[in-house]
Amino acid sequence: MSESTTYTVTGMTCGHCVQSVRDEVGRIDGVTSVKVDLPTGAVTVESTRDLAEAEVRAAVAEAGYELTA
Ligand code: 9UX
């Protein structure tokens, strides 16, 4: 089973920002795919289990950005 959730992240302005977010969110247990759309800040996370928004928020914060929705 695969869950897919799209979050909105603010503050990313370049490809390195995107890579940081992908790396940190990709470290969360069960995450199988992280897709980031830089212009809109949409971050789509696929995982094998339900993720708590708090853990995604923490990973995004670790990368230096903020989850807004
Ligand atoms: Mo370039 Mo992205 O300094 O934070 S890595 S804008």
Coordinates of N, CA and C and ligand atoms in Angstrom, one line a residue:
M1 N 0.8 -1.2 0.0 CA 0.0 0.0 0.0 C 0.9 1.2 0.0
S2 N 0.4 2.3 -0.7 CA 1.2 3.5 -0.8 C 0.2 4.7 -0.5
E3 N 0.7 5.5 0.4 CA 0.0 6.8 0.7 C 0.6 7.9 -0.1
S4 N -0.1 8.8 -0.6 CA 0.4 10.0 -1.2 C -0.2 11.3 -0.7
T5 N 0.6 12.2 -0.2 CA 0.1 13.4 0.4 C 0.9 14.6 -0.1
T6 N 0.2 15.6 -0.5 CA 0.9 16.8 -1.0 C 0.8 17.9 0.1
Y7 N 2.0 18.5 0.4 CA 2.1 19.6 1.4 C 2.6 20.8 0.6
T8 N 2.5 21.9 1.3 CA 3.1 23.2 0.7 C 4.2 23.7 1.6
V9 N 5.3 23.9 0.9 CA 6.5 24.4 1.6 C 6.9 25.8 1.1
T10 N 7.2 26.7 2.0 CA 7.6 28.0 1.6 C 9.1 28.2 1.8
G11 N 9.7 29.0 1.1 CA 11.1 29.4 1.3 C 12.1 28.8 0.3
M12 N 11.7 27.8 -0.5 CA 12.6 27.2 -1.4 C 12.7 28.1 -2.7
T13 N 14.0 28.4 -3.0 CA 14.2 29.3 -4.2 C 15.1 28.7 -5.2
C14 N 15.7 27.6 -5.0 CA 16.6 27.1 -6.0 C 16.7 25.5 -6.0
G15 N 17.4 25.0 -6.9 CA 17.5 23.5 -7.0 C 18.2 22.9 -5.8
H16 N 19.1 23.6 -5.1 CA 19.7 23.1 -3.9 C 18.7 23.0 -2.7
C17 N 17.8 24.0 -2.7 CA 16.8 24.0 -1.7 C 15.9 22.7 -1.9
V18 N 15.6 22.5 -3.1 CA 14.7 21.3 -3.4 C 15.4 20.0 -3.0
Q19 N 16.7 19.9 -3.3 CA 17.5 18.7 -2.9 C 17.5 18.5 -1.4
S20 N 17.7 19.6 -0.7 CA 17.7 19.5 0.8 C 16.4 19.0 1.3
V21 N 15.3 19.5 0.8 CA 14.0 19.0 1.3 C 13.8 17.6 0.9
R22 N 14.2 17.2 -0.3 CA 14.0 15.8 -0.7 C 14.9 14.9 0.2
D23 N 16.1 15.3 0.5 CA 16.9 14.5 1.3 C 16.3 14.3 2.7
E24 N 15.9 15.4 3.3 CA 15.4 15.3 4.7 C 14.1 14.5 4.8
V25 N 13.2 14.9 3.9 CA 11.9 14.2 4.0 C 12.1 12.7 3.6
G26 N 13.0 12.5 2.7 CA 13.3 11.1 2.2 C 13.8 10.2 3.3
R27 N 14.3 10.8 4.4 CA 14.9 10.1 5.6 C 13.8 9.6 6.5
I28 N 12.6 10.1 6.4 CA 11.5 9.7 7.2 C 11.2 8.2 7.0
D29 N 11.0 7.4 8.0 CA 10.7 6.0 7.9 C 9.5 5.8 7.0
G30 N 9.6 4.9 6.0 CA 8.5 4.6 5.2 C 8.3 5.4 4.0
V31 N 9.1 6.5 3.8 CA 8.9 7.3 2.6 C 9.6 6.7 1.5
T32 N 8.9 6.6 0.3 CA 9.4 5.9 -0.8 C 9.7 6.9 -2.0
S33 N 9.1 8.1 -1.9 CA 9.3 9.1 -3.0 C 8.9 10.5 -2.5
V34 N 9.7 11.4 -2.9 CA 9.5 12.8 -2.6 C 9.6 13.6 -3.9
K35 N 8.5 14.3 -4.3 CA 8.6 15.1 -5.5 C 8.3 16.6 -5.1
V36 N 9.1 17.4 -5.6 CA 9.0 18.9 -5.2 C 8.8 19.7 -6.5
D37 N 7.8 20.5 -6.5 CA 7.6 21.5 -7.6 C 8.0 22.9 -7.1
L38 N 9.2 23.3 -7.5 CA 9.8 24.5 -7.0 C 8.9 25.8 -7.2
P39 N 8.3 26.0 -8.3 CA 7.5 27.2 -8.5 C 6.3 27.3 -7.5
T40 N 5.7 26.2 -7.2 CA 4.5 26.3 -6.3 C 4.8 25.9 -4.9
G41 N 6.0 25.2 -4.6 CA 6.3 24.7 -3.3 C 5.5 23.5 -2.9
A42 N 4.9 22.8 -3.9 CA 4.2 21.6 -3.6 C 5.1 20.5 -3.5
V43 N 5.0 19.8 -2.3 CA 5.9 18.6 -2.0 C 5.0 17.4 -1.9
T44 N 5.1 16.5 -2.8 CA 4.3 15.3 -2.8 C 5.1 14.1 -2.2
V45 N 4.6 13.5 -1.2 CA 5.4 12.5 -0.5 C 4.6 11.2 -0.6
E46 N 5.2 10.2 -1.1 CA 4.6 8.8 -1.1 C 5.3 8.0 0.0
S47 N 4.5 7.2 0.7 CA 5.0 6.4 1.8 C 4.2 5.2 2.0
T48 N 4.8 4.2 2.7 CA 4.2 3.0 2.9 C 3.3 3.0 4.2
R49 N 3.3 4.1 4.9 CA 2.4 4.2 6.1 C 1.9 5.7 6.2
D50 N 0.9 5.9 7.0 CA 0.4 7.2 7.2 C 1.5 8.1 7.9
L51 N 1.8 9.2 7.4 CA 2.8 10.1 8.1 C 2.1 11.1 8.9
A52 N 2.6 11.4 10.1 CA 2.1 12.5 10.9 C 2.6 13.8 10.3
E53 N 1.7 14.8 10.2 CA 2.2 16.0 9.6 C 3.3 16.6 10.4
A54 N 3.3 16.4 11.7 CA 4.4 16.9 12.5 C 5.8 16.4 12.1
E55 N 5.9 15.1 11.7 CA 7.2 14.6 11.4 C 7.6 15.1 10.0
V56 N 6.7 15.4 9.1 CA 7.1 16.0 7.8 C 7.5 17.4 8.1
R57 N 6.7 18.1 8.9 CA 7.1 19.5 9.3 C 8.5 19.6 9.9
A58 N 8.8 18.6 10.7 CA 10.1 18.6 11.4 C 11.2 18.4 10.4
A59 N 11.0 17.5 9.4 CA 12.0 17.2 8.4 C 12.2 18.4 7.5
V60 N 11.1 19.1 7.2 CA 11.2 20.3 6.3 C 12.0 21.4 7.1
A61 N 11.7 21.5 8.4 CA 12.3 22.5 9.2 C 13.8 22.2 9.3
E62 N 14.2 20.9 9.4 CA 15.6 20.5 9.5 C 16.3 20.9 8.2
A63 N 15.6 20.9 7.1 CA 16.2 21.4 5.8 C 16.3 22.9 5.7
G64 N 15.5 23.6 6.6 CA 15.6 25.0 6.6 C 14.4 25.7 6.1
Y65 N 13.3 25.0 5.9 CA 12.1 25.6 5.3 C 10.8 25.3 6.1
E66 N 9.7 25.8 5.7 CA 8.5 25.7 6.5 C 7.3 25.1 5.8
L67 N 6.7 24.2 6.4 CA 5.4 23.6 5.9 C 4.3 24.6 6.2
T68 N 3.5 25.0 5.2 CA 2.5 25.9 5.5 C 1.1 25.2 5.4
A69 N 1.0 24.1 4.8 CA -0.3 23.4 4.7 C -0.1 22.0 4.5
Ligands
9UX1 MO1 20.8 28.7 -3.1 MO2 18.5 27.4 -2.2 O1 21.8 29.7 -1.9 O2 18.6 27.7 -0.4 S1 20.5 26.7 -1.9 S2 18.7 29.6 -2.8

